[in-house]
Amino acid sequence: MATGGAAPQRGTAAAAAANLRRRKTAGGASGAAGGASGTMLQFYTDDAPGLKISPNVVLVMSIGFIAFVAILHVMGKLYFVRKE
């Protein structure tokens, strides 16, 4: 049995509560939820470095890339048929 300041046994409700308290205090100072630094939200702010591309441009570029790959496939098939 745990006496005095000893840690509670594993698997008990007291151990789970102690573990939860330990996690809360350890992550509190530098925690992942402690502000905008270190989160995905910094990529979507106006102050984020890099290119500013609208979602429509990304959509058009994606469709264009898919069409380009499809055309290359068709050209490859035609070239292979003519070679034989």
PDB file of C-alpha atoms in Angstrom:
ATOM      1  CA  MET A   1       0.000   0.000   0.000  1.00  0.00           C
ATOM      2  CA  ALA A   2       1.093   3.553  -0.630  1.00  0.00           C
ATOM      3  CA  THR A   3       1.941   5.394   2.527  1.00  0.00           C
ATOM      4  CA  GLY A   4       3.061   8.945   3.129  1.00  0.00           C
ATOM      5  CA  GLY A   5       4.432  10.659   0.028  1.00  0.00           C
ATOM      6  CA  ALA A   6       4.789   7.502  -2.069  1.00  0.00           C
ATOM      7  CA  ALA A   7       3.259   7.453  -5.527  1.00  0.00           C
ATOM      8  CA  PRO A   8      -0.081   5.665  -5.897  1.00  0.00           C
ATOM      9  CA  GLN A   9      -0.153   2.248  -7.515  1.00  0.00           C
ATOM     10  CA  ARG A  10      -0.550   1.997 -11.275  1.00  0.00           C
ATOM     11  CA  GLY A  11      -4.019   1.449 -12.643  1.00  0.00           C
ATOM     12  CA  THR A  12      -5.855   3.122  -9.788  1.00  0.00           C
ATOM     13  CA  ALA A  13      -8.020   6.205 -10.024  1.00  0.00           C
ATOM     14  CA  ALA A  14      -5.554   8.047  -7.786  1.00  0.00           C
ATOM     15  CA  ALA A  15      -2.708   7.227 -10.181  1.00  0.00           C
ATOM     16  CA  ALA A  16      -4.724   8.514 -13.135  1.00  0.00           C
ATOM     17  CA  ALA A  17      -5.546  11.749 -11.296  1.00  0.00           C
ATOM     18  CA  ALA A  18      -1.908  12.250 -10.288  1.00  0.00           C
ATOM     19  CA  ASN A  19      -0.778  11.628 -13.849  1.00  0.00           C
ATOM     20  CA  LEU A  20      -3.303  14.137 -15.181  1.00  0.00           C
ATOM     21  CA  ARG A  21      -2.153  16.771 -12.670  1.00  0.00           C
ATOM     22  CA  ARG A  22       1.473  16.137 -13.631  1.00  0.00           C
ATOM     23  CA  ARG A  23       0.686  16.588 -17.344  1.00  0.00           C
ATOM     24  CA  LYS A  24      -1.225  19.813 -16.751  1.00  0.00           C
ATOM     25  CA  THR A  25       1.552  21.456 -14.756  1.00  0.00           C
ATOM     26  CA  ALA A  26       4.357  20.239 -17.024  1.00  0.00           C
ATOM     27  CA  GLY A  27       2.723  21.531 -20.206  1.00  0.00           C
ATOM     28  CA  GLY A  28       1.405  24.747 -18.718  1.00  0.00           C
ATOM     29  CA  ALA A  29       4.516  26.883 -19.104  1.00  0.00           C
ATOM     30  CA  SER A  30       5.370  26.068 -22.696  1.00  0.00           C
ATOM     31  CA  GLY A  31       2.148  24.272 -23.608  1.00  0.00           C
ATOM     32  CA  ALA A  32       1.009  23.635 -27.146  1.00  0.00           C
ATOM     33  CA  ALA A  33      -2.232  25.529 -26.529  1.00  0.00           C
ATOM     34  CA  GLY A  34      -0.479  28.503 -24.954  1.00  0.00           C
ATOM     35  CA  GLY A  35      -0.791  30.979 -27.817  1.00  0.00           C
ATOM     36  CA  ALA A  36      -0.383  31.168 -31.564  1.00  0.00           C
ATOM     37  CA  SER A  37       3.279  30.171 -31.640  1.00  0.00           C
ATOM     38  CA  GLY A  38       3.839  26.566 -32.589  1.00  0.00           C
ATOM     39  CA  THR A  39       0.326  25.930 -33.903  1.00  0.00           C
ATOM     40  CA  MET A  40      -1.140  25.459 -37.363  1.00  0.00           C
ATOM     41  CA  LEU A  41      -2.921  28.809 -37.094  1.00  0.00           C
ATOM     42  CA  GLN A  42       0.280  30.724 -37.790  1.00  0.00           C
ATOM     43  CA  PHE A  43       0.203  29.492 -41.393  1.00  0.00           C
ATOM     44  CA  TYR A  44      -3.133  31.191 -41.995  1.00  0.00           C
ATOM     45  CA  THR A  45      -2.374  34.653 -40.682  1.00  0.00           C
ATOM     46  CA  ASP A  46      -1.482  37.698 -42.774  1.00  0.00           C
ATOM     47  CA  ASP A  47       1.903  37.887 -41.065  1.00  0.00           C
ATOM     48  CA  ALA A  48       2.955  34.394 -42.199  1.00  0.00           C
ATOM     49  CA  PRO A  49       6.016  34.355 -44.458  1.00  0.00           C
ATOM     50  CA  GLY A  50       5.867  32.918 -47.965  1.00  0.00           C
ATOM     51  CA  LEU A  51       3.600  33.078 -50.980  1.00  0.00           C
ATOM     52  CA  LYS A  52       0.028  34.247 -50.614  1.00  0.00           C
ATOM     53  CA  ILE A  53      -2.024  32.006 -52.927  1.00  0.00           C
ATOM     54  CA  SER A  54      -5.796  31.987 -52.948  1.00  0.00           C
ATOM     55  CA  PRO A  55      -7.674  28.687 -52.810  1.00  0.00           C
ATOM     56  CA  ASN A  56      -8.963  29.230 -56.357  1.00  0.00           C
ATOM     57  CA  VAL A  57      -5.418  29.408 -57.716  1.00  0.00           C
ATOM     58  CA  VAL A  58      -4.519  26.184 -55.896  1.00  0.00           C
ATOM     59  CA  LEU A  59      -7.605  24.489 -57.349  1.00  0.00           C
ATOM     60  CA  VAL A  60      -6.824  25.591 -60.910  1.00  0.00           C
ATOM     61  CA  MET A  61      -3.185  24.550 -60.591  1.00  0.00           C
ATOM     62  CA  SER A  62      -4.191  21.135 -59.242  1.00  0.00           C
ATOM     63  CA  ILE A  63      -6.640  20.511 -62.078  1.00  0.00           C
ATOM     64  CA  GLY A  64      -4.050  21.713 -64.594  1.00  0.00           C
ATOM     65  CA  PHE A  65      -1.455  19.311 -63.179  1.00  0.00           C
ATOM     66  CA  ILE A  66      -3.910  16.398 -63.345  1.00  0.00           C
ATOM     67  CA  ALA A  67      -4.763  17.281 -66.965  1.00  0.00           C
ATOM     68  CA  PHE A  68      -1.056  17.533 -67.856  1.00  0.00           C
ATOM     69  CA  VAL A  69      -0.343  14.082 -66.404  1.00  0.00           C
ATOM     70  CA  ALA A  70      -3.363  12.633 -68.249  1.00  0.00           C
ATOM     71  CA  ILE A  71      -2.132  14.128 -71.545  1.00  0.00           C
ATOM     72  CA  LEU A  72       1.329  12.670 -70.957  1.00  0.00           C
ATOM     73  CA  HIS A  73      -0.224   9.247 -70.364  1.00  0.00           C
ATOM     74  CA  VAL A  74      -2.202   9.464 -73.606  1.00  0.00           C
ATOM     75  CA  MET A  75       0.864  10.613 -75.544  1.00  0.00           C
ATOM     76  CA  GLY A  76       2.885   7.768 -74.071  1.00  0.00           C
ATOM     77  CA  LYS A  77       0.261   5.232 -75.130  1.00  0.00           C
ATOM     78  CA  LEU A  78       0.131   6.655 -78.655  1.00  0.00           C
ATOM     79  CA  TYR A  79       3.908   6.687 -78.936  1.00  0.00           C
ATOM     80  CA  PHE A  80       4.081   3.087 -77.756  1.00  0.00           C
ATOM     81  CA  VAL A  81       1.440   1.982 -80.329  1.00  0.00           C
ATOM     82  CA  ARG A  82       3.234   3.757 -83.228  1.00  0.00           C
ATOM     83  CA  LYS A  83       6.584   2.226 -82.296  1.00  0.00           C
ATOM     84  CA  GLU A  84       5.290  -1.335 -82.773  1.00  0.00           C
TER      85      GLU A  84
END
